[in-house]
Amino acid sequence: MRSFIEFHLIQNFAPSNLNRDDTGAPKDAIFGGYRRARVSSQCFKRATRSAAAEHDLLPEEKRGIRTKRLKSLLIERFEECDQGEASQKIEGALAATGLSLEDDKTQYLLFLGEKEIGNLAALINEHWKDLKAVDATSSKKERRSSAPPEVAKKIKALLDGGKAVDIALFGRMLADLPEANQDAACQVAHAISTHRVDREFDYYTAVDDKGEAGDTGADMIGQIEFNSATFYRYAALDLNKLFDNLQADRELALSAVEAFVTAMVRAVPTGKQNTFAAHNAPDFIGVSVRHTAPLNLANAFEKPVVARMDQSLTEQSVARLSETDDKLSAVYGHENDQWHYLDLTSQWPEDKGERQANLASLATRVRQSAADVLGD
């Protein structure tokens, strides 16, 4: 039986523009017939990865790097070699796998583990004499023959994810190396506001500090769109899939769960933060361990929460979330399902799961639950 660790967060952000569309406006969506503020899943995944690195939640060798600059990263590992020759050997190794370079960059972003990059550098060094130079005029067949077949096979084999936790969590797709693709263990929903939201506009002006005494008016004018919203954030982690993606390394999988709890909570998008400084932590963090199938509780807010004088949007949202989970769990739940939570609103029922005093204790408790699921 597969088990899932779900994350349900209620987080109110002050006026902000955390995630913009192509016009610079805050992203939004229509849900339940009403316009809602939205922060994309991609945005929060990026913020989660950044939070894990910033707070040093995992060793560097267990993290991934998303980049087009693979060649530059590899050249750094051959500082004592002739740089021109090293460049040719690296290009030959990459070409043998089907990866093409344009202006010393890969054609698209690669998501690679630190261990994979290190192993690739070691393999290039080992087979230095076997790798041939390639140029832009070479045919695809010629490029693939830049290394002996057995060497090309070794290069492809080492691209196994490298036990990078963020690759195991969020997956990757390499168009030229489908065998190196990895299905994500974690699904992240777009965060949406629990209530209806209208866009607002900040009209701003700026003046020249060195202006003349007779100057009048502003030296720059403009406007920024923003909103303020209470968001419902949701993610579902397939614990068994995470274990598989990390090559059955139980201890690493448990450390990944604990780190992900902390990083998920501390993740705050960076969009326009110098303008708005919307560093607002969640008021409710609920982690559910389910043994049947994931249950996204967004429909608790299909009918939007409405502002009231006696209760905040955040408080109402947490109460709605609890009520909806009770209804769905009664029909779709499993007797061994459990909740662990941190609630600053006092709206989550005390007897609905285990209450935790702080984020550290929550992360530790969720790790323990994951250990129980994975067994010995």
Coordinates of C-alpha atoms in Angstrom, one line a residue:
M1 CA 0.0 0.0 0.0
R2 CA 1.4 3.4 -1.0
S3 CA 1.5 6.1 1.6
F4 CA 1.4 9.9 1.1
I5 CA 2.5 12.8 3.2
E6 CA 0.4 15.8 2.5
F7 CA 1.1 19.5 3.3
H8 CA -1.8 21.8 3.9
L9 CA -0.7 25.4 4.7
I10 CA -2.8 28.5 5.3
Q11 CA -0.6 31.6 4.8
N12 CA -1.6 35.2 4.7
F13 CA 0.6 37.6 2.7
A14 CA 0.6 41.3 3.2
P15 CA 0.3 43.5 0.0
S16 CA 2.8 42.0 -2.4
N17 CA 3.5 40.8 -6.0
L18 CA 5.2 37.5 -5.3
N19 CA 4.7 35.8 -8.7
R20 CA 4.2 37.9 -11.8
D21 CA 2.7 37.1 -15.2
D22 CA 4.2 38.4 -18.5
T23 CA 2.6 41.8 -18.0
G24 CA 4.1 42.2 -14.5
A25 CA 0.7 41.7 -12.8
P26 CA 0.3 39.2 -9.9
K27 CA -0.8 35.8 -11.2
D28 CA -4.4 34.9 -10.6
A29 CA -7.0 32.3 -11.5
I30 CA -10.8 31.8 -11.6
F31 CA -11.9 29.2 -9.0
G32 CA -15.5 28.6 -7.9
G33 CA -16.5 31.4 -10.3
Y34 CA -14.4 34.1 -8.5
R35 CA -11.0 35.6 -9.2
R36 CA -8.4 34.3 -6.8
A37 CA -4.8 35.3 -6.2
R38 CA -2.4 32.6 -7.3
V39 CA 1.3 31.7 -6.9
S40 CA 2.4 29.0 -9.3
S41 CA 3.7 25.6 -8.1
Q42 CA 6.9 26.3 -10.0
C43 CA 7.5 29.4 -8.0
F44 CA 7.0 27.7 -4.7
K45 CA 9.1 24.7 -5.7
R46 CA 11.9 27.2 -6.5
A47 CA 11.4 28.9 -3.2
T48 CA 11.5 25.6 -1.4
R49 CA 14.8 24.6 -3.0
S50 CA 16.2 28.0 -2.1
A51 CA 15.0 27.7 1.5
A52 CA 16.7 24.2 1.8
A53 CA 20.0 25.7 0.6
E54 CA 19.7 28.9 2.6
H55 CA 19.1 27.0 5.9
D56 CA 21.6 24.3 5.1
L57 CA 18.9 21.5 5.6
L58 CA 20.8 19.0 3.4
P59 CA 24.5 18.5 2.5
E60 CA 25.5 20.2 -0.7
E61 CA 26.2 16.8 -2.3
K62 CA 22.6 15.8 -1.8
R63 CA 21.2 18.8 -3.7
G64 CA 20.6 19.4 -7.4
I65 CA 21.6 22.2 -9.7
R66 CA 19.4 23.5 -12.5
T67 CA 21.7 25.1 -15.1
K68 CA 22.7 25.5 -18.8
R69 CA 26.3 26.0 -17.7
L70 CA 27.3 22.4 -17.2
K71 CA 30.5 22.9 -19.3
S72 CA 31.6 25.7 -17.0
L73 CA 31.0 23.6 -13.9
L74 CA 33.1 20.8 -15.4
I75 CA 35.9 23.1 -16.5
E76 CA 36.3 24.3 -12.9
R77 CA 37.3 20.8 -12.0
F78 CA 40.1 20.7 -14.5
E79 CA 41.9 23.9 -13.4
E80 CA 45.3 22.3 -13.6
C81 CA 44.8 21.1 -17.2
D82 CA 45.2 23.0 -20.4
Q83 CA 41.8 24.8 -20.6
G84 CA 41.5 24.5 -24.3
E85 CA 42.1 20.8 -24.3
A86 CA 39.8 20.4 -21.3
S87 CA 37.0 22.2 -23.1
Q88 CA 37.4 19.9 -26.1
K89 CA 37.2 16.8 -23.9
I90 CA 34.1 18.0 -22.1
E91 CA 32.4 18.9 -25.3
G92 CA 33.2 15.4 -26.6
A93 CA 31.8 13.7 -23.5
L94 CA 28.6 15.7 -23.7
A95 CA 28.2 15.2 -27.4
A96 CA 28.5 11.4 -27.0
T97 CA 25.3 11.5 -24.8
G98 CA 23.4 13.7 -27.3
L99 CA 23.7 17.0 -25.5
S100 CA 24.5 19.9 -27.7
L101 CA 26.2 23.2 -26.8
E102 CA 25.5 26.7 -28.0
D103 CA 27.9 29.4 -26.9
D104 CA 29.2 27.0 -24.3
K105 CA 25.8 26.4 -22.8
T106 CA 23.4 23.4 -23.2
Q107 CA 20.3 24.1 -25.3
Y108 CA 18.0 23.8 -22.3
L109 CA 18.2 23.8 -18.5
L110 CA 19.6 20.6 -17.1
F111 CA 18.7 19.4 -13.6
L112 CA 21.7 17.5 -12.3
G113 CA 22.9 16.3 -8.9
E114 CA 26.2 17.5 -7.5
K115 CA 27.3 13.9 -7.4
E116 CA 26.4 13.4 -11.0
I117 CA 28.6 16.4 -12.0
G118 CA 31.5 15.1 -9.9
N119 CA 31.2 11.6 -11.4
L120 CA 31.0 13.0 -14.9
A121 CA 34.2 15.0 -14.3
A122 CA 35.9 11.8 -12.9
L123 CA 34.9 9.8 -15.9
I124 CA 36.2 12.4 -18.4
N125 CA 39.5 12.4 -16.5
E126 CA 39.6 8.5 -16.7
H127 CA 38.9 8.4 -20.4
W128 CA 40.8 11.6 -21.4
K129 CA 42.5 10.0 -24.3
D130 CA 39.4 8.3 -25.7
L131 CA 37.4 11.6 -26.0
K132 CA 37.5 13.4 -29.4
A133 CA 37.0 17.1 -30.1
V134 CA 33.7 18.1 -31.9
D135 CA 32.7 21.3 -33.7
A136 CA 29.5 23.0 -34.6
T137 CA 29.6 21.7 -38.2
S138 CA 29.7 18.0 -37.1
S139 CA 26.7 15.9 -37.9
K140 CA 24.6 14.4 -35.1
K141 CA 26.2 11.0 -35.9
E142 CA 29.7 12.4 -35.8
R143 CA 29.0 14.1 -32.5
R144 CA 27.8 10.9 -30.9
S145 CA 30.9 9.1 -32.0
S146 CA 33.1 11.6 -30.1
A147 CA 33.6 8.8 -27.5
P148 CA 33.8 5.0 -27.8
P149 CA 30.4 3.3 -27.3
E150 CA 31.4 1.8 -24.0
V151 CA 32.4 5.2 -22.7
A152 CA 29.2 6.9 -23.8
K153 CA 27.3 4.0 -22.1
K154 CA 29.2 4.7 -18.9
I155 CA 28.3 8.5 -19.1
K156 CA 24.6 7.7 -19.5
A157 CA 24.7 5.2 -16.7
L158 CA 26.1 7.7 -14.1
L159 CA 23.2 10.1 -14.8
D160 CA 21.0 8.3 -12.2
G161 CA 19.9 11.4 -10.2
G162 CA 22.9 11.1 -7.9
K163 CA 20.7 10.8 -4.8
A164 CA 19.9 14.5 -5.1
V165 CA 16.9 15.1 -2.9
D166 CA 15.3 17.9 -4.9
I167 CA 15.6 15.9 -8.1
A168 CA 14.0 12.9 -6.3
L169 CA 11.2 15.2 -5.0
F170 CA 10.4 17.3 -8.1
G171 CA 11.7 15.0 -10.9
R172 CA 13.4 16.0 -14.1
M173 CA 13.0 15.6 -17.9
L174 CA 16.1 15.5 -20.2
A175 CA 14.8 15.6 -23.8
D176 CA 18.1 14.1 -25.2
L177 CA 18.5 11.5 -22.5
P178 CA 15.1 10.0 -21.7
E179 CA 16.7 7.2 -19.8
A180 CA 17.8 9.8 -17.3
N181 CA 14.3 11.1 -16.7
Q182 CA 12.9 10.8 -13.2
D183 CA 9.3 11.0 -12.2
A184 CA 8.6 13.4 -9.3
A185 CA 7.8 12.0 -5.9
C186 CA 6.1 15.2 -4.9
Q187 CA 3.2 17.0 -6.5
V188 CA 2.8 20.7 -5.7
A189 CA -0.4 22.6 -6.3
H190 CA -0.7 26.2 -7.4
A191 CA -1.4 28.2 -4.2
I192 CA -4.7 30.0 -4.4
S193 CA -6.4 32.5 -2.2
T194 CA -9.3 31.2 0.0
H195 CA -11.3 34.4 -0.9
R196 CA -12.0 36.6 -3.8
V197 CA -9.3 39.0 -4.8
D198 CA -9.2 42.2 -6.8
R199 CA -6.0 43.7 -8.3
E200 CA -4.8 47.0 -6.9
F201 CA -2.3 49.5 -8.3
D202 CA 0.5 51.4 -6.6
Y203 CA 1.2 54.7 -8.4
Y204 CA 4.7 55.8 -7.5
T205 CA 7.0 58.7 -8.3
A206 CA 10.7 59.3 -7.8
V207 CA 12.8 62.5 -7.8
D208 CA 16.4 63.2 -8.7
D209 CA 18.6 63.6 -5.6
K210 CA 20.8 66.0 -7.5
G211 CA 18.0 68.0 -9.1
E212 CA 18.2 71.8 -9.5
A213 CA 16.4 74.1 -7.1
G214 CA 13.9 75.1 -9.8
D215 CA 13.0 71.6 -10.9
T216 CA 9.4 70.7 -10.4
G217 CA 7.5 67.4 -10.7
A218 CA 8.8 63.9 -10.6
D219 CA 11.7 62.5 -12.6
M220 CA 10.2 59.1 -12.9
I221 CA 6.6 57.8 -12.5
G222 CA 5.1 54.4 -12.8
Q223 CA 2.7 51.9 -11.4
I224 CA 2.9 48.4 -9.9
E225 CA 0.1 45.9 -9.5
F226 CA -0.2 44.0 -6.3
N227 CA -2.7 42.2 -4.1
S228 CA -3.0 40.8 -0.6
A229 CA -4.3 37.3 0.1
T230 CA -4.7 34.4 2.4
F231 CA -3.4 31.4 0.5
Y232 CA -4.1 27.7 0.7
R233 CA -0.9 25.8 -0.2
Y234 CA -0.9 22.1 -0.9
A235 CA 1.6 19.4 -1.8
A236 CA 1.5 15.6 -1.8
L237 CA 4.6 13.5 -1.3
D238 CA 4.6 9.9 -2.4
L239 CA 6.8 8.4 0.3
N240 CA 7.4 5.1 -1.5
K241 CA 8.3 6.9 -4.7
L242 CA 10.8 9.1 -2.8
F243 CA 12.4 6.0 -1.3
D244 CA 12.7 4.5 -4.8
N245 CA 14.1 7.7 -6.4
L246 CA 16.8 7.9 -3.6
Q247 CA 17.9 4.4 -4.6
A248 CA 16.4 2.7 -1.5
D249 CA 18.5 4.9 0.9
R250 CA 16.2 4.8 3.9
E251 CA 18.1 7.3 6.1
L252 CA 18.4 9.8 3.2
A253 CA 14.7 9.5 2.5
L254 CA 13.9 10.3 6.1
S255 CA 16.3 13.2 6.2
A256 CA 14.7 14.4 2.9
V257 CA 11.2 14.3 4.5
E258 CA 12.4 16.2 7.6
A259 CA 14.2 18.8 5.4
F260 CA 11.2 19.2 3.1
V261 CA 8.9 20.0 6.0
T262 CA 11.1 22.8 7.1
A263 CA 11.9 24.1 3.6
M264 CA 8.2 24.0 2.5
V265 CA 7.2 26.1 5.5
R266 CA 10.0 28.6 5.1
A267 CA 9.6 29.0 1.4
V268 CA 8.6 32.5 0.4
P269 CA 8.8 33.7 -3.2
T270 CA 11.1 36.6 -3.9
G271 CA 9.1 38.5 -6.4
K272 CA 9.1 42.3 -5.7
Q273 CA 10.2 41.7 -2.1
N274 CA 12.4 44.8 -2.1
T275 CA 9.3 46.7 -2.7
F276 CA 6.8 45.0 -0.4
A277 CA 8.8 42.9 2.1
A278 CA 6.0 40.4 2.5
H279 CA 7.9 38.0 4.8
N280 CA 4.8 36.4 6.3
A281 CA 5.0 32.9 7.8
P282 CA 2.1 30.4 7.7
D283 CA -0.5 30.6 10.5
F284 CA -1.4 27.0 10.0
I285 CA 0.7 24.0 9.0
G286 CA -1.1 20.7 8.7
V287 CA 0.7 17.5 7.7
S288 CA -1.5 14.5 7.0
V289 CA -0.3 11.0 6.5
R290 CA -2.7 9.1 4.2
H291 CA -2.7 5.5 3.3
T292 CA -5.2 5.4 0.3
A293 CA -4.9 8.4 -2.0
P294 CA -4.0 12.1 -1.7
L295 CA -6.8 14.5 -0.8
N296 CA -6.4 18.1 -2.0
L297 CA -8.7 20.2 0.2
A298 CA -8.9 23.2 -2.1
N299 CA -12.6 22.7 -2.6
A300 CA -13.1 23.9 1.0
F301 CA -12.8 27.3 -0.6
E302 CA -14.8 26.8 -3.8
K303 CA -17.3 29.1 -2.1
P304 CA -14.9 31.9 -1.1
V305 CA -14.4 33.0 2.5
V306 CA -15.8 36.4 3.2
A307 CA -14.2 39.1 5.4
R308 CA -15.9 39.5 8.8
M309 CA -15.3 41.9 11.7
D310 CA -15.2 39.1 14.3
Q311 CA -12.9 36.6 12.6
S312 CA -10.0 36.9 10.2
L313 CA -9.8 35.3 6.8
T314 CA -7.0 33.1 8.1
E315 CA -9.1 31.9 11.0
Q316 CA -12.1 31.2 8.8
S317 CA -9.9 29.4 6.3
V318 CA -8.4 27.0 8.9
A319 CA -11.9 26.2 10.2
R320 CA -13.1 25.5 6.7
L321 CA -10.1 23.3 6.0
S322 CA -10.9 21.1 9.1
E323 CA -14.5 20.8 8.2
T324 CA -13.8 19.7 4.7
D325 CA -11.2 17.2 5.7
D326 CA -13.7 15.6 8.1
K327 CA -16.3 15.2 5.3
L328 CA -13.9 13.8 2.8
S329 CA -12.0 11.5 5.3
A330 CA -15.3 10.0 6.4
V331 CA -15.8 8.7 2.8
Y332 CA -12.3 8.3 1.4
G333 CA -10.0 8.0 4.4
H334 CA -8.2 5.1 6.0
E335 CA -8.3 4.2 9.7
N336 CA -4.6 4.7 10.0
D337 CA -4.6 8.2 8.5
Q338 CA -3.1 10.8 10.9
W339 CA -2.5 14.5 11.3
H340 CA 0.3 16.5 12.8
Y341 CA -0.1 20.2 12.9
L342 CA 1.0 23.6 14.1
D343 CA -1.8 26.1 14.5
L344 CA -1.6 29.8 15.5
T345 CA -5.3 30.5 14.9
S346 CA -6.8 28.2 17.5
Q347 CA -9.3 27.1 14.9
W348 CA -8.1 23.5 14.3
P349 CA -9.7 21.0 16.7
E350 CA -7.4 20.0 19.5
D351 CA -8.3 16.3 19.1
K352 CA -7.7 16.3 15.4
G353 CA -4.2 14.9 15.3
E354 CA -1.0 15.7 17.3
R355 CA -0.4 19.4 17.9
Q356 CA 3.3 20.5 17.8
A357 CA 4.7 23.5 19.5
N358 CA 7.2 24.7 16.8
L359 CA 8.4 23.9 13.4
A360 CA 11.4 21.8 14.5
S361 CA 9.2 19.5 16.5
L362 CA 6.8 19.2 13.6
A363 CA 9.5 18.2 11.2
T364 CA 10.9 15.7 13.7
R365 CA 7.4 14.2 14.2
V366 CA 6.7 13.9 10.5
R367 CA 10.1 12.1 10.1
Q368 CA 9.0 9.6 12.7
S369 CA 5.8 9.0 10.9
A370 CA 7.7 8.4 7.7
A371 CA 10.0 6.0 9.5
D372 CA 7.0 4.0 10.7
V373 CA 5.7 3.8 7.1
L374 CA 9.0 2.7 5.6
G375 CA 9.7 0.3 8.4
D376 CA 13.1 -1.2 9.0

